[in-house]
Structures are given as C-alpha cells and as structure tokens.
Tab-separated table of C-alpha atoms and ligand atoms in Angstrom:
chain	number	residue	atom	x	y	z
A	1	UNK	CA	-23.873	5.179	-14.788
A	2	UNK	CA	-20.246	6.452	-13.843
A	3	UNK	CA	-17.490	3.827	-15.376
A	4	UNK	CA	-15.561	3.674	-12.139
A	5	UNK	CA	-12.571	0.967	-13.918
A	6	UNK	CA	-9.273	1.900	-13.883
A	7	UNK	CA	-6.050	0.376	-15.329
A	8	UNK	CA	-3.198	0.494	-12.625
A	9	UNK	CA	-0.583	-0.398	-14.855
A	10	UNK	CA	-1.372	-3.309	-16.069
A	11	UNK	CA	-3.938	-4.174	-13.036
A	12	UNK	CA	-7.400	-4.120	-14.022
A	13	UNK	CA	-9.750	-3.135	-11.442
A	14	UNK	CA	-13.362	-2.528	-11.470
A	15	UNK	CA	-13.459	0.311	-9.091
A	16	UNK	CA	-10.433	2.717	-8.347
A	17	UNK	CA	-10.511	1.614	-4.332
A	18	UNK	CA	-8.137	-0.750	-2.968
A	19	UNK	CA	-7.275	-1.827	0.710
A	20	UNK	CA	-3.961	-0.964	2.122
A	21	UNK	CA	-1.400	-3.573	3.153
A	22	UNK	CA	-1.477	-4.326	6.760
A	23	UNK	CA	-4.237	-3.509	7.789
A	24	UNK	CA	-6.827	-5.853	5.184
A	25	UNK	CA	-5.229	-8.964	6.706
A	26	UNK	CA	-5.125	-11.766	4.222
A	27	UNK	CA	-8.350	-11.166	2.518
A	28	UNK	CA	-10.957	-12.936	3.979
A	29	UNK	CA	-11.040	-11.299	7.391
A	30	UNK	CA	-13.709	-8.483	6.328
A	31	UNK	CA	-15.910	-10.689	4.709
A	32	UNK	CA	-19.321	-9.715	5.573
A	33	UNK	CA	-18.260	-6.292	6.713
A	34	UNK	CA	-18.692	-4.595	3.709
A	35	UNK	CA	-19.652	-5.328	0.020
A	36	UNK	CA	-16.353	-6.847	-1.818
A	37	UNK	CA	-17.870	-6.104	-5.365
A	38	UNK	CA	-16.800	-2.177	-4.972
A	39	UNK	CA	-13.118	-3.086	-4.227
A	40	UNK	CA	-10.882	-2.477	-7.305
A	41	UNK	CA	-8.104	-4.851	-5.476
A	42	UNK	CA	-7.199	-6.326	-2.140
A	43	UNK	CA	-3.769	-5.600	-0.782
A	44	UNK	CA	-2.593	-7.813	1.369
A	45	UNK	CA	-0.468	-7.168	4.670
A	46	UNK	CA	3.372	-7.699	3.827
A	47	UNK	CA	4.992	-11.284	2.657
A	48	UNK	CA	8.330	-11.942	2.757
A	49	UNK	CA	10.549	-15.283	2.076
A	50	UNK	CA	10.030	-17.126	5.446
A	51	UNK	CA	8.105	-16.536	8.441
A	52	UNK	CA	8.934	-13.333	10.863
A	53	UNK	CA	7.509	-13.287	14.347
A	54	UNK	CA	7.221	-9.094	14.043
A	55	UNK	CA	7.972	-6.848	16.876
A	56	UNK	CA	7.803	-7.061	20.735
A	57	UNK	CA	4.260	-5.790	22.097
A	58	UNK	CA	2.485	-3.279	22.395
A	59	UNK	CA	2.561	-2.659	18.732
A	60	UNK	CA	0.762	0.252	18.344
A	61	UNK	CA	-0.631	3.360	20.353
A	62	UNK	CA	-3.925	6.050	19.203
A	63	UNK	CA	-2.326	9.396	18.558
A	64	UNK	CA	-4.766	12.594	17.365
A	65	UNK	CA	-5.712	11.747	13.962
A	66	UNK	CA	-3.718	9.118	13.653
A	67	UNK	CA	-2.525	5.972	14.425
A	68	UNK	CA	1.381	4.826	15.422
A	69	UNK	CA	1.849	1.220	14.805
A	70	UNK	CA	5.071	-1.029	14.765
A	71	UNK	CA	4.087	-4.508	14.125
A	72	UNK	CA	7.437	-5.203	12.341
A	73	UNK	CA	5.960	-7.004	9.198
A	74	UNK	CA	4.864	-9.856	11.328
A	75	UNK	CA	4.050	-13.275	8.332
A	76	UNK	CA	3.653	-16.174	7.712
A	77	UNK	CA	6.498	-16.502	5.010
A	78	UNK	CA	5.921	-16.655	1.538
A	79	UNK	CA	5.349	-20.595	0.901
A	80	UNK	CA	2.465	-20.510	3.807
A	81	UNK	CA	1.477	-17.602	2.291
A	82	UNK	CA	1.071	-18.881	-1.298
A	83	UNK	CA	0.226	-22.605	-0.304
A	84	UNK	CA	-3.048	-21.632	2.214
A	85	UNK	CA	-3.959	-18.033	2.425
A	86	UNK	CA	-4.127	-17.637	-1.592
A	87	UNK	CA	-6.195	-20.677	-1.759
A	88	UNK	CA	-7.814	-19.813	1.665
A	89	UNK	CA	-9.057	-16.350	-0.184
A	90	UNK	CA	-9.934	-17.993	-3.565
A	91	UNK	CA	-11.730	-20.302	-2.186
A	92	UNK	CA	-14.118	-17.783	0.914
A	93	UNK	CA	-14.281	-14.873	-1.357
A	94	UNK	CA	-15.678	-16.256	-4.309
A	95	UNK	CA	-15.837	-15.805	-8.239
A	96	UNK	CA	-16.123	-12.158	-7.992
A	97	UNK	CA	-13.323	-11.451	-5.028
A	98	UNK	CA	-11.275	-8.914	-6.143
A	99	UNK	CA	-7.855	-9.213	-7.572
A	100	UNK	CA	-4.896	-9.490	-4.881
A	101	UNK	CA	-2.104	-7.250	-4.586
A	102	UNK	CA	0.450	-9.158	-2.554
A	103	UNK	CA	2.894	-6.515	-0.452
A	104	UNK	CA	6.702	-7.806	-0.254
A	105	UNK	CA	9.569	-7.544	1.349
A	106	UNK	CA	12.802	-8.558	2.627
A	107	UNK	CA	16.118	-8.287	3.666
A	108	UNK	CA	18.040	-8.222	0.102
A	109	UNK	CA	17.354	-7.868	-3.202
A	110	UNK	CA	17.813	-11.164	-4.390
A	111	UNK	CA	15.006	-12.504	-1.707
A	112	UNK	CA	12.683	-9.656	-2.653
A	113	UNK	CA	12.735	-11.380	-6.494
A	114	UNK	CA	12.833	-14.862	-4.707
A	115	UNK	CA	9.300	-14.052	-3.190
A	116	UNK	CA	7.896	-12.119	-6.298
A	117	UNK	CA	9.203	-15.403	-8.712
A	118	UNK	CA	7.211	-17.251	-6.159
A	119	UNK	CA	4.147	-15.310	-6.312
A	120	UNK	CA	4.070	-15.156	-10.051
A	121	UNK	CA	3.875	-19.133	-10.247
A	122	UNK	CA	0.792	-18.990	-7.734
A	123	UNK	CA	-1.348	-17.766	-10.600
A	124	UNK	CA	-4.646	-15.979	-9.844
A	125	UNK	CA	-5.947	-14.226	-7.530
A	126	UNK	CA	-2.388	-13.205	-7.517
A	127	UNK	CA	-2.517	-10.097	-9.482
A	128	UNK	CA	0.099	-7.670	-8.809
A	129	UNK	CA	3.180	-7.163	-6.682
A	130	UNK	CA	3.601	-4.860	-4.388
A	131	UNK	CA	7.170	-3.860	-3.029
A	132	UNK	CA	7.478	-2.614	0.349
A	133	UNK	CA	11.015	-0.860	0.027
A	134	UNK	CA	10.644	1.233	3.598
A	135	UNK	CA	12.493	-1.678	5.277
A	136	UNK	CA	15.885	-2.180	6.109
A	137	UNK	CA	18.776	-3.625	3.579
A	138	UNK	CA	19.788	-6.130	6.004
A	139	UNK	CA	22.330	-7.490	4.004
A	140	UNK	CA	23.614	-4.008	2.988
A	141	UNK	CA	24.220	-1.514	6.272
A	142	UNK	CA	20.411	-1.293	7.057
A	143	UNK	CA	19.341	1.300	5.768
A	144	UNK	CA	15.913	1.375	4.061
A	145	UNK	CA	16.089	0.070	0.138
A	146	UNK	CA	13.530	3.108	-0.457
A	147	UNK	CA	16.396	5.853	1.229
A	148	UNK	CA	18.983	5.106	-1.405
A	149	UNK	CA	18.067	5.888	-5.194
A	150	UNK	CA	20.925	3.427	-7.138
A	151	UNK	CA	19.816	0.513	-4.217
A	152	UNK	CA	16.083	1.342	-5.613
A	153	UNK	CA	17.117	1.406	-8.942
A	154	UNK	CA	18.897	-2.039	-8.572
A	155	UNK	CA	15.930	-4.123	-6.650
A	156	UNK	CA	13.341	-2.683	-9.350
A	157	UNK	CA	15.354	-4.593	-11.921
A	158	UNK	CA	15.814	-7.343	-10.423
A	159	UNK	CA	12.173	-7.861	-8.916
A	160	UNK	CA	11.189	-6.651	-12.874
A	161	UNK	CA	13.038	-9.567	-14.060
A	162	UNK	CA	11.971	-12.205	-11.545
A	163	UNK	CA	8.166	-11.344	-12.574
A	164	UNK	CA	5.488	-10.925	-15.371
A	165	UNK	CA	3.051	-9.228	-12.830
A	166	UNK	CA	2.315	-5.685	-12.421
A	167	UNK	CA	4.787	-4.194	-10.582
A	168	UNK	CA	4.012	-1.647	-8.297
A	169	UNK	CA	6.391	0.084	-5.817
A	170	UNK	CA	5.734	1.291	-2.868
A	171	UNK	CA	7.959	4.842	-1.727
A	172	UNK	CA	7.751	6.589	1.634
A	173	UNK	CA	7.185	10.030	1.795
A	174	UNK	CA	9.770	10.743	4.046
A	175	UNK	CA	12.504	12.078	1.644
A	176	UNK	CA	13.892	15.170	0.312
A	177	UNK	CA	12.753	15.311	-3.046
A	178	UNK	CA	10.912	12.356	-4.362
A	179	UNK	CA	12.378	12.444	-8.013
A	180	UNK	CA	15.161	10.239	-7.961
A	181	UNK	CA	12.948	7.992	-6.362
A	182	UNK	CA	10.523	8.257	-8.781
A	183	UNK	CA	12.783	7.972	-11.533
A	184	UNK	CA	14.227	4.627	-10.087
A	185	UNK	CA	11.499	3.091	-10.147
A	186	UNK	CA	10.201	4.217	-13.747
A	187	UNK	CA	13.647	3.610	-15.189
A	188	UNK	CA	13.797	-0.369	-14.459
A	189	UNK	CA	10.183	-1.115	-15.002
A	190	UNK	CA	7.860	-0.704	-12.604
A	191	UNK	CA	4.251	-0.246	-13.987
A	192	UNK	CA	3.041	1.926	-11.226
A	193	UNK	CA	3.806	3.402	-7.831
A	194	UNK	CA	2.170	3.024	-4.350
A	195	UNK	CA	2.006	6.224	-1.945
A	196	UNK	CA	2.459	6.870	0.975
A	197	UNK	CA	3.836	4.583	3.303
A	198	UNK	CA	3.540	5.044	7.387
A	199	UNK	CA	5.993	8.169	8.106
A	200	UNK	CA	8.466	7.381	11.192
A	201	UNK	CA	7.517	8.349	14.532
A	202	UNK	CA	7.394	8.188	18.269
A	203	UNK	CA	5.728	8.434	21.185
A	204	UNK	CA	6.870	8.495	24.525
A	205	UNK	CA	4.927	7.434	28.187
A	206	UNK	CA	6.095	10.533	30.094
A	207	UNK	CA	4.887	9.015	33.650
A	208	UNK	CA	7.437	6.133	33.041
A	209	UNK	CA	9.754	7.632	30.926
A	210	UNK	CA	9.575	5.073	28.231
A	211	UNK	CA	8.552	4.682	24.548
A	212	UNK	CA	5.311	3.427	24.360
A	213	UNK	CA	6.060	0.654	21.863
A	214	UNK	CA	7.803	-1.943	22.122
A	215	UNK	CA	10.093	-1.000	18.955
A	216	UNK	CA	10.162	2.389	20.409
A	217	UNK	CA	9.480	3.808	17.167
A	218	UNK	CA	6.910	3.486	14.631
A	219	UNK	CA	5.277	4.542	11.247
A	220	UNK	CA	2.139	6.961	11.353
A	221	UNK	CA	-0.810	6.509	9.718
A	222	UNK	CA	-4.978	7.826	9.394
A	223	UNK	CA	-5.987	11.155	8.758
A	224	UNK	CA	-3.336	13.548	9.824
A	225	UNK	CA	-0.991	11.878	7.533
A	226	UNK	CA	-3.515	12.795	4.363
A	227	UNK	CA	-2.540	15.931	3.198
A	228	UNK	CA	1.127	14.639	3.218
A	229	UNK	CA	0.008	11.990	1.049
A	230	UNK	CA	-1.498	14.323	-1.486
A	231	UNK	CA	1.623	16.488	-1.667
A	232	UNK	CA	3.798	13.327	-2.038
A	233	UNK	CA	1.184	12.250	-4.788
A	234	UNK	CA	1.051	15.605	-6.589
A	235	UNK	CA	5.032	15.469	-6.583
A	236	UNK	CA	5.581	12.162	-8.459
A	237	UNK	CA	2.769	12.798	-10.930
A	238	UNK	CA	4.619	15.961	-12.005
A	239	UNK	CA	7.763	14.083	-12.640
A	240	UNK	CA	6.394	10.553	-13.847
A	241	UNK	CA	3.897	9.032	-16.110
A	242	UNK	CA	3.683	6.134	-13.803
A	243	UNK	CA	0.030	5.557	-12.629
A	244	UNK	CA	-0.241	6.077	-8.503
A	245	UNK	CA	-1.975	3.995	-5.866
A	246	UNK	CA	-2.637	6.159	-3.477
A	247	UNK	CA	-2.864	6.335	-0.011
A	248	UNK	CA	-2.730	8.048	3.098
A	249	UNK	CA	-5.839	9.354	5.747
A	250	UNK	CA	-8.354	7.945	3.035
A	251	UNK	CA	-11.818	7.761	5.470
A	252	UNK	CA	-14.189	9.280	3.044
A	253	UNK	CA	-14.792	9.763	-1.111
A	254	UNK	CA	-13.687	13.587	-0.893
A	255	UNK	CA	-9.792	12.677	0.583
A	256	UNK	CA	-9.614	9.613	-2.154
A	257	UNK	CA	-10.419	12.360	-4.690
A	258	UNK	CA	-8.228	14.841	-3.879
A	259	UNK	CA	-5.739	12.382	-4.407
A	260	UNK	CA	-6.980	11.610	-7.402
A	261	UNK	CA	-6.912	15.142	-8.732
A	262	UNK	CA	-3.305	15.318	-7.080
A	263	UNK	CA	-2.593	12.582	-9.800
A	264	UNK	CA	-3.505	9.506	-8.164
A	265	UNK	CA	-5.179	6.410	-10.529
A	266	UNK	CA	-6.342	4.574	-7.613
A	267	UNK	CA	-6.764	4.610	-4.264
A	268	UNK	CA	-6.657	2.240	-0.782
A	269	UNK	CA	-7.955	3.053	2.441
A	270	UNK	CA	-5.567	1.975	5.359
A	271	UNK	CA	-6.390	2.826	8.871
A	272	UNK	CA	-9.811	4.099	8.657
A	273	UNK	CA	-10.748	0.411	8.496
A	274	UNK	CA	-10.224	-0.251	11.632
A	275	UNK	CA	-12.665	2.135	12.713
A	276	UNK	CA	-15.181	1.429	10.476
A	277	UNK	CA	-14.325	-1.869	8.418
A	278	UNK	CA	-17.259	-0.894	5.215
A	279	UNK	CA	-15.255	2.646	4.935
A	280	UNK	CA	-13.812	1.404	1.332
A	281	UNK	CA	-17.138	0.442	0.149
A	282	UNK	CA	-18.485	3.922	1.425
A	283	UNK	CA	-15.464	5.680	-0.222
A	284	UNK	CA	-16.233	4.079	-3.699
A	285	UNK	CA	-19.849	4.802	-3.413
A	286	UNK	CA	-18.946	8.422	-2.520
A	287	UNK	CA	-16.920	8.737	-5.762
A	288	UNK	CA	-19.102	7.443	-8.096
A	289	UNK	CA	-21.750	9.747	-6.527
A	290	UNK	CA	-19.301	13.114	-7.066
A	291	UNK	CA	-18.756	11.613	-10.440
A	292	UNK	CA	-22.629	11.964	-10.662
A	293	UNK	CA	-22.987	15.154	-9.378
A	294	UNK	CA	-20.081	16.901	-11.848
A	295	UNK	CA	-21.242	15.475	-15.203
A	296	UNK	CA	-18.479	12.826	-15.006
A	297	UNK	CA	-18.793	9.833	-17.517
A	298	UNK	CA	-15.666	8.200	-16.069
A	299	UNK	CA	-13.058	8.216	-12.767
A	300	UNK	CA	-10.108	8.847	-15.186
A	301	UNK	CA	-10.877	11.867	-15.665
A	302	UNK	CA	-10.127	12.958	-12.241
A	303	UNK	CA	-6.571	11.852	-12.254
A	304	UNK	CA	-4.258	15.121	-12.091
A	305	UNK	CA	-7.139	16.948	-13.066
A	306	UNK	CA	-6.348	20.231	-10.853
A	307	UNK	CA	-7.722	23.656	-12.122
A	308	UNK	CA	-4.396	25.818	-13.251
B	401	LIG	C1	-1.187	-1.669	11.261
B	401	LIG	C2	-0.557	-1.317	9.941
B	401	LIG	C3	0.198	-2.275	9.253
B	401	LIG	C4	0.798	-1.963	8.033
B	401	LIG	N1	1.519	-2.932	7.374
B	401	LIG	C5	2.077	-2.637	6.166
B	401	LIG	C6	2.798	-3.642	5.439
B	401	LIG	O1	2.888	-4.806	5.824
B	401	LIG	N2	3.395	-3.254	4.266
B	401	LIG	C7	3.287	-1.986	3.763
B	401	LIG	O2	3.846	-1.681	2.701
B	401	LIG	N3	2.577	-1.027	4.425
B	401	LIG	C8	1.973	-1.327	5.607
B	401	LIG	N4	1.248	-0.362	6.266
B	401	LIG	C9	1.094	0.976	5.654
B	401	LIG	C10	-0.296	1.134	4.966
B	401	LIG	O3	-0.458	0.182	3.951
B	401	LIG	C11	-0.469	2.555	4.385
B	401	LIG	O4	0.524	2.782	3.412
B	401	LIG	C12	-0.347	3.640	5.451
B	401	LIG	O5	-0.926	3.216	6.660
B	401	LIG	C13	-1.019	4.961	5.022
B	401	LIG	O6	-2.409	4.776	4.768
B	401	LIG	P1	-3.542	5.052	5.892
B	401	LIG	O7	-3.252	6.394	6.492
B	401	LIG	O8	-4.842	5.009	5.129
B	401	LIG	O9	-3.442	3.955	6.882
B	401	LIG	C14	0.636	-0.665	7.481
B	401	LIG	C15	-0.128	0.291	8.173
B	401	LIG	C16	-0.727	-0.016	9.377
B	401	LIG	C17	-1.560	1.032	10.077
C-alpha cells in the first residue's frame, strides 16, 4: 500500500492531488462526479473582499491544447463566501470532504489580509490560503502584485501577519527569472508556493476582425501549457525549499509526476476537469499505481527526484 500523504507546508492532505482554483467551483459542484476521498484538498475559484460581477461575455474560447478563458475573477465576495458556501460545502460534502484551499485576491494589499483575517476566523474546512497575485495593484498603477518582487515581498508580510493558515502563493510563470519571486515569497513567510497560473494570451476572430473575448485578452490553460509548468516548477525548486503545488496541463498521473520529479509536493488538475470532471480521481489512482510499479513506499519520494 503506497502512503500517498503529503505535507504542503503546513497542509495535511491525504493524497498529493488537489483541484485548481476556478475551475472546482465552490466545492460541491462535482459531487457525484468523481470519488472526493482521493482529493488531497479542494481549491476553490478566487474570493476577494466584496462581490465582482467578472468580465463581459464570451469568457472563454477552445484553442489546440488548451483553453483561453477571461472570466475576470467573477465572486461572490468574501462574507457570502464565508457565511454560505463554507457552510454550504461542510455541510454536502461530508465528514471526510477534503480540506479547502480558499484562492484570494484583490485590489491592495491591505484587502488581500482583510479577506485572509476573514477566512482564518471561518475555522474548518478552511484550511489554507491561497494568494492569487497575477491581478492588478489597483490601488498602485495596475500592474500585477506577482510582476514586481518588493510589491510581492510586501503583501506576503502582510497577508503572513493577518493569518495563522498555511500560506501558499500563487506566481505566474510569465517572468524573466522566477528567483526574486521565489525569494519574496520565502523571505516573509509563505509556507509553500502554487504554480503555474494561466499565461496571458489572445485570440482574435479574423472574419470580424475582433478579439474573441470579451476582455480581449486572456490567461491560457490545459495541456499545452504543461511543460511550461514543469520548467517553472523545476526553477523554483532549485532556488527554494518551499514545498510546490503544482499545476499546469495535469490530465493524467504521468504529467502530475513529472511535476513531481521537477520538484513539485502536490499537485491540482485545472482544465482537464472540464472535460472529464473524475480526471483528479484518475490522476491519483494513476500515481499510486506508478508508485506500485517502481518499488515506491511513499509519494515523497518523487519530489525533485530527477536522475543527474
Ligand atoms: C476557467 C478558469 C478559471 C480560473 N480561475 C482562477 C482563479 O480564480 N484564481 C486563480 O488563482 N487561478 C485561476 N485559474 C488558473 C488555474 O487555477 C490554473 O492555475 C491554471 O489553469 C493552470 O492549470 P490547468 O492547465 O490544469 O488548468 C483559472 C483557470 C481557468 C481555466
């Protein structure tokens, strides 16, 4: 029997697959579509302070391999969010639903901490926060929190402060060099980091001459974005000790452990669910199975476990 727990800084899970925010819902949508005993966490889609209608439609277009979306972070705001959903999922998924991972953002720093302070009160399922930091700095130019190392640095400690809970942090991919980033993040106390967010792109109706969302731009996401995600991995486990969600094009057990030999500790499968909503249970079976097959008593083990 392969011991598939992991320890995700300070997040216990009982299997090293998690969902990716955005596109699990709230929790309780996929109940019944696939067995919620082999998910090591549930990440849900993005909170922020208050409610935020999202982006004009269409929101997202098919592209090969891949998916563009632009939703624009579309919520319910954080007090809905913690007064009904939390409760909602507690209450649907049962004594054995896996722990949340609540996604956050916003447009400062102090509301990011506002929303994790009021998160950490909600108590459990709550079990982790996740900060979304590819969004834009409203209050400070607009550009992303995630694009500017010392703006990083700054919300880490002040979301550290504002909570007890596992912090995880959530980079893009989309940078020069991800050490800085990397070093942020470890410097002011996050427990573990998240990769890789949707990477920015477009696409363009050439009959009308228009973008095809209605943002005009987007993030891209599914398969063709995996071996990105596994260089972006390998990257920050070379410069960090910092555990690594990862994800990125996870639709079956040999992409989640590639990323776990890249250096990942855990993890979530994003856009493949829609496609197939039982493909994290699949992808957990799948590892325990390779685990099996190459004499391995525990997933740990494959975490940055490349030949040299
Ligand atoms: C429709 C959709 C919505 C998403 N919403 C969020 C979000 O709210 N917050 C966030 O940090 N990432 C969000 N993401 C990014 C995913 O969590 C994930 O990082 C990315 O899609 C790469 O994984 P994948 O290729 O397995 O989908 C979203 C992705 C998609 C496709």
């Amino acid at each position: 029997m392969v011991d598939l727990s992991v320890d995700l800084g300070g997040l216990e899970m009982r299997t090293p697959v998690a969902t990716a925010s955005g596109t699990f819902g709230y929790g309780t949508e996929y109940i019944g579509a696939l067995d919620y005993t082999k998910l090591g966490a549930v990440t849900v889609k993005g909170v922020r302070r208050d409610p935020w209608p999202g982006n004009p439609m269409p929101r997202h277009v098919e592209v090969f391999g891949g998916l563009v979306n632009a939703i624009g972070l579309q919520g319910p705001g954080v007090e809905a969010f913690a007064g009904h959903y939390v409760k909602h999922y507690a209450r649907t998924a049962g004594p054995d639903a896996p722990p949340l991972i609540v996604n956050i953002w916003g447009g400062s720093v102090d509301e990011y901490a506002e929303v994790a302070a009021r998160l950490t009160q909600a108590g459990a399922p709550v079990s982790a926060i996740e900060c979304n930091v590819s969004c834009p700095n409203v209050k400070e130019g607009g550009h992303t929190f995630g694009q500017d190392p010392a703006i990083l640095a700054r919300l880490v400690k002040t979301v550290r402060a504002a909570t007890s809970l596992p912090l995880i942090v959530k980079l893009a991919p989309n940078v020069p060099d991800m050490a800085p980033y990397v070093a942020a993040c470890e410097e002011n106390g996050a427990d573990a980091l998240a990769l890789i967010n949707t990477i920015p792109a477009m696409v363009i109706d050439v009959e009308a001459r228009r973008p095809v969302l209605g943002n005009r731009t987007g993030g891209l996401s599914g398969r063709c974005v995996h071996p990105v995600a596994v260089k972006a991995v390998y990257d920050a486990h070379r410069c960090s000790r910092l555990p690594i969600l990862a994800m990125g094009g996870v639709y079956e057990a040999k992409d989640a452990i590639e990323l776990m030999l890249a250096g990942a500790t855990a993890v979530a499968v994003g856009t493949a669910t829609f496609t197939s909503p039982a493909t994290a249970a699949a992808v957990c079976d799948g590892m325990a199975d390779y685990c099996e097959r190459h004499g391995i008593a525990s997933v740990r083990e494959l975490t940055g476990a490349l030949e040299t």
